[in-house]
């Protein structure tokens, strides 16, 4: 911070009155006077009776960072502290849960860069938004038969459970599934964790 004098001159006469005004820099607050002046009034007047020495004390302000999440995920903070000083630079990394993707920052941070840095200039609030990912299920057939899918949807969410039932045509038998799922169960339950391809194999009886 700094101190302005009024009047500001190299020396003073006995009985002169000088007004001192403390001005804190960003991120600091005036705390008080010491030396030949005391208290925390600002500005404050000093009457000159002799050579005088005055110290203005400033204290660093601290700020909080409030993080919130929309959707399913978390935010890693570096450095992770209860409070920050003016000008501190914090790196925020959005970490989506399985089946979710990071979409954007909002509040005192914007955009979709990940990770992203935030410079602290005051109490700050940032929200990370995550969106559910969708996945496809592709079912193909080798031989002669059909597959009933339940539920039937254009796409699925992570963790959705689908039942596949193979139905052989006359003169054919179902022998198994291959692709992303290898099994002979019929019906078959499939838990979606990514785009999934399943082939039903039928052979002539």
mmCIF file of C-alpha atoms in Angstrom:
data_model
loop_
_atom_site.group_PDB
_atom_site.id
_atom_site.type_symbol
_atom_site.label_atom_id
_atom_site.label_comp_id
_atom_site.label_asym_id
_atom_site.label_seq_id
_atom_site.Cartn_x
_atom_site.Cartn_y
_atom_site.Cartn_z
ATOM 1 C CA UNK A 1 0.000 0.000 0.000
ATOM 2 C CA UNK A 2 0.961 3.651 0.064
ATOM 3 C CA UNK A 3 0.453 6.776 2.185
ATOM 4 C CA UNK A 4 -0.468 10.210 0.813
ATOM 5 C CA UNK A 5 0.470 13.339 2.815
ATOM 6 C CA UNK A 6 -1.450 16.613 2.753
ATOM 7 C CA UNK A 7 0.419 18.893 2.625
ATOM 8 C CA UNK A 8 3.305 16.872 1.183
ATOM 9 C CA UNK A 9 6.548 18.774 1.811
ATOM 10 C CA UNK A 10 10.147 17.949 2.745
ATOM 11 C CA UNK A 11 9.808 19.415 6.266
ATOM 12 C CA UNK A 12 7.261 21.059 8.526
ATOM 13 C CA UNK A 13 7.002 23.752 11.192
ATOM 14 C CA UNK A 14 6.063 23.193 14.803
ATOM 15 C CA UNK A 15 2.283 22.906 15.031
ATOM 16 C CA UNK A 16 1.707 22.063 11.367
ATOM 17 C CA UNK A 17 -1.122 19.579 10.835
ATOM 18 C CA UNK A 18 -0.549 16.841 8.258
ATOM 19 C CA UNK A 19 -3.295 14.527 6.999
ATOM 20 C CA UNK A 20 -2.170 10.984 6.235
ATOM 21 C CA UNK A 21 -4.289 8.791 3.959
ATOM 22 C CA UNK A 22 -3.460 5.103 3.595
ATOM 23 C CA UNK A 23 -4.350 3.463 0.272
ATOM 24 C CA UNK A 24 -4.214 -0.323 0.099
ATOM 25 C CA UNK A 25 -3.187 -2.079 -3.102
ATOM 26 C CA UNK A 26 -5.540 -4.737 -4.541
ATOM 27 C CA UNK A 27 -5.681 -7.748 -2.266
ATOM 28 C CA UNK A 28 -4.615 -5.792 0.818
ATOM 29 C CA UNK A 29 -6.440 -3.876 3.561
ATOM 30 C CA UNK A 30 -5.250 -1.054 5.799
ATOM 31 C CA UNK A 31 -4.858 -2.336 9.374
ATOM 32 C CA UNK A 32 -3.615 0.642 11.388
ATOM 33 C CA UNK A 33 -0.980 3.247 12.215
ATOM 34 C CA UNK A 34 2.016 2.867 14.512
ATOM 35 C CA UNK A 35 4.931 5.036 15.599
ATOM 36 C CA UNK A 36 3.941 8.662 16.215
ATOM 37 C CA UNK A 37 0.380 7.886 15.092
ATOM 38 C CA UNK A 38 -1.946 5.192 16.411
ATOM 39 C CA UNK A 39 -5.363 3.766 15.727
ATOM 40 C CA UNK A 40 -6.950 2.746 12.449
ATOM 41 C CA UNK A 41 -8.811 5.915 11.444
ATOM 42 C CA UNK A 42 -8.146 6.638 7.795
ATOM 43 C CA UNK A 43 -7.427 9.372 6.912
ATOM 44 C CA UNK A 44 -5.920 10.662 10.151
ATOM 45 C CA UNK A 45 -4.303 13.960 11.139
ATOM 46 C CA UNK A 46 -0.885 14.299 12.769
ATOM 47 C CA UNK A 47 0.212 17.511 14.518
ATOM 48 C CA UNK A 48 3.944 18.119 14.177
ATOM 49 C CA UNK A 49 5.778 18.819 17.451
ATOM 50 C CA UNK A 50 9.107 17.278 16.490
ATOM 51 C CA UNK A 51 10.613 14.922 13.938
ATOM 52 C CA UNK A 52 7.975 12.221 13.437
ATOM 53 C CA UNK A 53 7.941 8.641 12.137
ATOM 54 C CA UNK A 54 4.755 6.838 11.179
ATOM 55 C CA UNK A 55 4.223 3.303 9.856
ATOM 56 C CA UNK A 56 1.084 2.255 7.975
ATOM 57 C CA UNK A 57 0.405 -1.478 8.283
ATOM 58 C CA UNK A 58 -1.466 -3.370 5.562
ATOM 59 C CA UNK A 59 -2.704 -6.961 5.795
ATOM 60 C CA UNK A 60 -3.164 -9.401 2.933
ATOM 61 C CA UNK A 61 -6.803 -10.301 2.251
ATOM 62 C CA UNK A 62 -7.817 -13.915 1.750
ATOM 63 C CA UNK A 63 -10.462 -15.217 -0.646
ATOM 64 C CA UNK A 64 -12.492 -18.407 -0.967
ATOM 65 C CA UNK A 65 -13.096 -20.615 -3.995
ATOM 66 C CA UNK A 66 -16.520 -22.273 -4.083
ATOM 67 C CA UNK A 67 -16.778 -25.237 -6.477
ATOM 68 C CA UNK A 68 -19.987 -26.938 -7.571
ATOM 69 C CA UNK A 69 -20.917 -29.622 -10.092
ATOM 70 C CA UNK A 70 -23.882 -30.131 -12.422
ATOM 71 C CA UNK A 71 -24.205 -33.703 -13.645
ATOM 72 C CA UNK A 72 -21.849 -36.424 -12.451
ATOM 73 C CA UNK A 73 -18.176 -35.742 -11.887
ATOM 74 C CA UNK A 74 -15.711 -33.870 -9.694
ATOM 75 C CA UNK A 75 -13.161 -31.056 -9.888
ATOM 76 C CA UNK A 76 -9.500 -31.399 -8.882
ATOM 77 C CA UNK A 77 -7.927 -28.180 -7.562
ATOM 78 C CA UNK A 78 -4.196 -27.355 -7.614
ATOM 79 C CA UNK A 79 -3.240 -25.941 -5.179
ATOM 80 C CA UNK A 80 -6.126 -27.094 -2.985
ATOM 81 C CA UNK A 81 -6.324 -24.616 -0.091
ATOM 82 C CA UNK A 82 -9.037 -23.300 2.242
ATOM 83 C CA UNK A 83 -8.283 -19.707 1.166
ATOM 84 C CA UNK A 84 -6.217 -17.890 -1.479
ATOM 85 C CA UNK A 85 -4.400 -14.590 -1.820
ATOM 86 C CA UNK A 86 -5.034 -11.938 -4.456
ATOM 87 C CA UNK A 87 -3.345 -12.972 -7.706
ATOM 88 C CA UNK A 88 -2.992 -16.664 -6.834
ATOM 89 C CA UNK A 89 -3.355 -18.903 -9.892
ATOM 90 C CA UNK A 90 -5.402 -22.082 -9.422
ATOM 91 C CA UNK A 91 -5.613 -24.961 -11.909
ATOM 92 C CA UNK A 92 -9.022 -26.653 -12.130
ATOM 93 C CA UNK A 93 -9.378 -30.081 -13.748
ATOM 94 C CA UNK A 94 -12.843 -31.503 -14.417
ATOM 95 C CA UNK A 95 -12.989 -35.288 -13.869
ATOM 96 C CA UNK A 96 -16.155 -36.873 -15.301
ATOM 97 C CA UNK A 97 -17.595 -40.032 -13.783
ATOM 98 C CA UNK A 98 -17.878 -43.071 -16.088
ATOM 99 C CA UNK A 99 -20.505 -42.456 -18.758
ATOM 100 C CA UNK A 100 -20.242 -38.674 -18.486
ATOM 101 C CA UNK A 101 -18.292 -36.034 -20.380
ATOM 102 C CA UNK A 102 -17.160 -32.571 -19.339
ATOM 103 C CA UNK A 103 -19.187 -29.831 -21.066
ATOM 104 C CA UNK A 104 -18.225 -26.388 -19.729
ATOM 105 C CA UNK A 105 -17.281 -24.059 -16.896
ATOM 106 C CA UNK A 106 -19.586 -21.343 -15.601
ATOM 107 C CA UNK A 107 -19.574 -18.691 -12.888
ATOM 108 C CA UNK A 108 -16.202 -16.978 -12.545
ATOM 109 C CA UNK A 109 -14.753 -19.244 -15.244
ATOM 110 C CA UNK A 110 -16.056 -19.860 -18.744
ATOM 111 C CA UNK A 111 -15.314 -22.019 -21.766
ATOM 112 C CA UNK A 112 -14.652 -25.720 -22.097
ATOM 113 C CA UNK A 113 -10.858 -25.976 -21.828
ATOM 114 C CA UNK A 114 -9.869 -28.702 -19.401
ATOM 115 C CA UNK A 115 -7.800 -28.213 -17.335
ATOM 116 C CA UNK A 116 -8.266 -24.441 -16.983
ATOM 117 C CA UNK A 117 -6.586 -21.813 -14.801
ATOM 118 C CA UNK A 118 -8.341 -19.239 -12.617
ATOM 119 C CA UNK A 119 -6.613 -16.151 -11.242
ATOM 120 C CA UNK A 120 -8.013 -15.138 -7.856
ATOM 121 C CA UNK A 121 -9.115 -11.503 -7.606
ATOM 122 C CA UNK A 122 -11.828 -11.974 -4.966
ATOM 123 C CA UNK A 123 -14.150 -14.625 -3.575
ATOM 124 C CA UNK A 124 -14.806 -16.898 -6.558
ATOM 125 C CA UNK A 125 -17.458 -19.451 -7.516
ATOM 126 C CA UNK A 126 -17.059 -21.940 -10.371
ATOM 127 C CA UNK A 127 -19.405 -24.653 -11.632
ATOM 128 C CA UNK A 128 -18.329 -27.617 -13.767
ATOM 129 C CA UNK A 129 -21.102 -29.027 -15.957
ATOM 130 C CA UNK A 130 -21.022 -32.662 -17.064
ATOM 131 C CA UNK A 131 -23.317 -34.256 -19.664
ATOM 132 C CA UNK A 132 -24.364 -37.898 -19.900
ATOM 133 C CA UNK A 133 -22.751 -39.734 -22.828
ATOM 134 C CA UNK A 134 -24.832 -41.936 -25.114
ATOM 135 C CA UNK A 135 -23.825 -45.248 -26.675
ATOM 136 C CA UNK A 136 -25.077 -47.372 -29.551
ATOM 137 C CA UNK A 137 -25.979 -51.061 -29.643
ATOM 138 C CA UNK A 138 -25.442 -52.810 -32.967
ATOM 139 C CA UNK A 139 -26.969 -56.280 -33.349
ATOM 140 C CA UNK A 140 -26.161 -58.425 -36.365
ATOM 141 C CA UNK A 141 -27.110 -61.959 -37.379
ATOM 142 C CA UNK A 142 -25.202 -64.800 -38.974
ATOM 143 C CA UNK A 143 -27.405 -67.577 -40.289
ATOM 144 C CA UNK A 144 -31.199 -67.462 -40.169
ATOM 145 C CA UNK A 145 -33.043 -66.071 -37.186
ATOM 146 C CA UNK A 146 -33.884 -62.844 -35.394
ATOM 147 C CA UNK A 147 -33.036 -61.011 -32.179
ATOM 148 C CA UNK A 148 -35.521 -59.308 -29.890
ATOM 149 C CA UNK A 149 -34.067 -56.307 -28.066
ATOM 150 C CA UNK A 150 -35.588 -54.920 -24.858
ATOM 151 C CA UNK A 151 -35.731 -51.992 -24.481
ATOM 152 C CA UNK A 152 -35.369 -50.819 -28.068
ATOM 153 C CA UNK A 153 -33.764 -47.367 -28.226
ATOM 154 C CA UNK A 154 -31.717 -45.345 -30.671
ATOM 155 C CA UNK A 155 -28.997 -45.028 -28.046
ATOM 156 C CA UNK A 156 -28.325 -45.910 -24.430
ATOM 157 C CA UNK A 157 -26.756 -44.452 -21.309
ATOM 158 C CA UNK A 158 -23.822 -45.868 -19.401
ATOM 159 C CA UNK A 159 -25.026 -48.702 -17.175
ATOM 160 C CA UNK A 160 -28.265 -49.381 -19.073
ATOM 161 C CA UNK A 161 -29.162 -53.082 -19.071
ATOM 162 C CA UNK A 162 -30.544 -54.599 -22.287
ATOM 163 C CA UNK A 163 -31.991 -58.065 -22.827
ATOM 164 C CA UNK A 164 -31.265 -59.829 -26.124
ATOM 165 C CA UNK A 165 -33.292 -62.884 -27.097
ATOM 166 C CA UNK A 166 -32.241 -64.945 -30.105
ATOM 167 C CA UNK A 167 -35.075 -66.634 -32.056
ATOM 168 C CA UNK A 168 -33.979 -69.235 -34.613
ATOM 169 C CA UNK A 169 -35.915 -69.715 -37.830
ATOM 170 C CA UNK A 170 -37.303 -73.154 -38.648
ATOM 171 C CA UNK A 171 -34.493 -75.530 -39.457
ATOM 172 C CA UNK A 172 -31.892 -73.459 -37.610
ATOM 173 C CA UNK A 173 -30.576 -73.435 -34.046
ATOM 174 C CA UNK A 174 -28.986 -70.664 -32.037
ATOM 175 C CA UNK A 175 -25.392 -71.460 -31.020
ATOM 176 C CA UNK A 176 -24.146 -68.305 -29.338
ATOM 177 C CA UNK A 177 -23.182 -64.645 -29.290
ATOM 178 C CA UNK A 178 -19.941 -63.135 -30.424
ATOM 179 C CA UNK A 179 -18.460 -59.656 -30.849
ATOM 180 C CA UNK A 180 -18.203 -57.520 -27.728
ATOM 181 C CA UNK A 181 -20.044 -60.234 -25.772
ATOM 182 C CA UNK A 182 -19.157 -63.909 -26.093
ATOM 183 C CA UNK A 183 -21.779 -66.159 -24.544
ATOM 184 C CA UNK A 184 -24.276 -68.911 -25.227
ATOM 185 C CA UNK A 185 -26.878 -67.545 -22.807
ATOM 186 C CA UNK A 186 -30.279 -66.980 -24.316
ATOM 187 C CA UNK A 187 -31.760 -64.606 -23.400
ATOM 188 C CA UNK A 188 -28.609 -62.531 -22.778
ATOM 189 C CA UNK A 189 -28.328 -59.450 -20.593
ATOM 190 C CA UNK A 190 -25.876 -56.783 -21.726
ATOM 191 C CA UNK A 191 -24.765 -53.846 -19.576
ATOM 192 C CA UNK A 192 -23.847 -50.856 -21.704
ATOM 193 C CA UNK A 193 -20.431 -49.367 -20.913
ATOM 194 C CA UNK A 194 -19.430 -48.238 -24.426
ATOM 195 C CA UNK A 195 -20.619 -48.551 -28.006
ATOM 196 C CA UNK A 196 -21.443 -52.262 -28.218
ATOM 197 C CA UNK A 197 -21.576 -54.727 -31.117
ATOM 198 C CA UNK A 198 -23.185 -58.153 -30.663
ATOM 199 C CA UNK A 199 -23.634 -60.869 -33.293
ATOM 200 C CA UNK A 200 -26.157 -63.717 -32.959
ATOM 201 C CA UNK A 201 -24.957 -66.905 -34.667
ATOM 202 C CA UNK A 202 -27.389 -69.521 -36.013
ATOM 203 C CA UNK A 203 -26.513 -72.781 -37.740
ATOM 204 C CA UNK A 204 -28.677 -75.218 -39.651
ATOM 205 C CA UNK A 205 -30.051 -78.013 -37.536
#
